[in-house]
XYZ file of C-alpha atoms in Angstrom:
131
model
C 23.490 66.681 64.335
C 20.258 64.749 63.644
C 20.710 62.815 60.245
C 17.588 61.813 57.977
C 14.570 59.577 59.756
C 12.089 58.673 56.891
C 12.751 55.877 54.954
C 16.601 55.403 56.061
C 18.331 53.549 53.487
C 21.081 50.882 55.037
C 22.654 49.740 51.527
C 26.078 50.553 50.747
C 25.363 51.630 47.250
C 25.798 55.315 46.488
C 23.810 55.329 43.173
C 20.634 53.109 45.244
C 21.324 55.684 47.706
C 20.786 59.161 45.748
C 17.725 57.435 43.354
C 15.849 56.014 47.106
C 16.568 59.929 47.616
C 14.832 61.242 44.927
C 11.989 58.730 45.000
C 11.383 60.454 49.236
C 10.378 63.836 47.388
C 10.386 65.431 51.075
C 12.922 65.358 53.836
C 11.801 67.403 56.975
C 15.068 67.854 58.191
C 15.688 70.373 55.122
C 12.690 72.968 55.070
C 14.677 75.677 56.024
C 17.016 74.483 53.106
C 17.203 75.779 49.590
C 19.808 75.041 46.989
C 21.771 72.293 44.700
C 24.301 70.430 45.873
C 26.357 68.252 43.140
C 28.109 64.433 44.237
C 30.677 63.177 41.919
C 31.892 60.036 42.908
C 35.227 59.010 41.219
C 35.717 55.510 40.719
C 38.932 54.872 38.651
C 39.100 57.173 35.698
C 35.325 57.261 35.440
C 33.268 59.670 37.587
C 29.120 59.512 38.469
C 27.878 62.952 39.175
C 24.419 62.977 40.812
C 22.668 66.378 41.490
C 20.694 67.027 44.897
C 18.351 69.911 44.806
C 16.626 71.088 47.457
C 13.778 73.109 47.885
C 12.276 74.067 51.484
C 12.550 70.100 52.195
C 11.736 69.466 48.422
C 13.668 66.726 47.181
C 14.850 66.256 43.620
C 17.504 64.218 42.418
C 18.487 63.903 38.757
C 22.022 63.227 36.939
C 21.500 65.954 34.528
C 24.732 68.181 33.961
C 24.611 71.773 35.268
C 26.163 73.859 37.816
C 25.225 73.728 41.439
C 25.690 75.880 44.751
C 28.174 73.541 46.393
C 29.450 70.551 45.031
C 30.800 67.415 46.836
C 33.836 64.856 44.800
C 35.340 62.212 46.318
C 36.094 58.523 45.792
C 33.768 55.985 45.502
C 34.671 54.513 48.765
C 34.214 57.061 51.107
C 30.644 57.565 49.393
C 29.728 53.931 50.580
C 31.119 54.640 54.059
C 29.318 57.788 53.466
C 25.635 56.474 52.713
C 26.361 53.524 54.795
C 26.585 56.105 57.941
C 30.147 54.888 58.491
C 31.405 58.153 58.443
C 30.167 61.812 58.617
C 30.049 63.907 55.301
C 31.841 67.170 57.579
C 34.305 64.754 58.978
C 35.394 63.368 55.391
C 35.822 66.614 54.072
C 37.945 68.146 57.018
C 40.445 64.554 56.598
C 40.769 65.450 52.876
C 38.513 62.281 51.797
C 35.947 64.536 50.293
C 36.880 67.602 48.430
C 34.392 70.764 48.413
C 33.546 74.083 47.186
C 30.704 75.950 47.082
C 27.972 77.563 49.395
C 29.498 76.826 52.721
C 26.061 76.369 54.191
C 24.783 74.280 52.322
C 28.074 71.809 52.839
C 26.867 71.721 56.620
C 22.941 70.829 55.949
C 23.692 68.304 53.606
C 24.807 65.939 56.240
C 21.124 65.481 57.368
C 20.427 63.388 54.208
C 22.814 60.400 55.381
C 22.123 57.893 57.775
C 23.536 57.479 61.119
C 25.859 54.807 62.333
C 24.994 51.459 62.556
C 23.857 50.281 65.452
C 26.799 48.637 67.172
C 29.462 50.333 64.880
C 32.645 51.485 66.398
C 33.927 54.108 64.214
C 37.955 53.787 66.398
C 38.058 49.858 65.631
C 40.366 50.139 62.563
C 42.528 52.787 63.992
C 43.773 50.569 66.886
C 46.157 48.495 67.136
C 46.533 44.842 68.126
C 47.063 43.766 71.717
């Protein structure tokens, strides 16, 4: 699946993530796309909740309170791997690393928003053992 081209953001940093987000306004990849999708990263006992809503490729990104169509939780570390393209938003949630519920759909497109791999990254490295 293609992930987001324009202005790909390479920091680690969920919140610097979801605000260089916002400030896009339009993401091609989402135009057939309509709906709100809610992140709440848990770090410790406190949580950030950041809301994603989408409009035909419309960005907007806020941290106002309200329901949404799907939301995403998980821990604040898998979000860095997450908008660090060290892992895949689909993949996280089928291992249990990201919990979801919602619109279904929209839990698929929402993947196109986060960057791809680094180059170079080998996504197996940590899961083998020593020689």
């Amino acid at each position: 699946m293609n992930n987001a081209s324009s202005s790909p953001v390479t920091s680690d940093d969920p919140a610097r993530f979801f605000e260089e987000l916002g400030a896009r306004g339009n993401e091609p990849l989402l135009r057939k796309v309509a709906g709100s999708i809610r992140f709440e990263i848990v770090d410790g006992e406190n949580a950030d909740s950041w809301m994603v809503v989408v409009d035909h490729g419309q960005l907007t990104v806020t941290r106002q309170p309200g329901s949404a169509d799907c939301t995403i939780r998980g821990d604040r570390s898998t979000f860095e791997d997450l908008v660090a393209g060290r892992t895949n938003a689909n993949a996280a949630i089928l291992r249990g690393a990201l919990a979801a519920r919602g619109d279904v759909e929209l839990l698929v497109t929402i993947q196109r928003i986060f960057p791809s791999p680094p180059p170079g990254w080998d996504r197996t490295a940590g899961t083998r053992g020593g020689s």
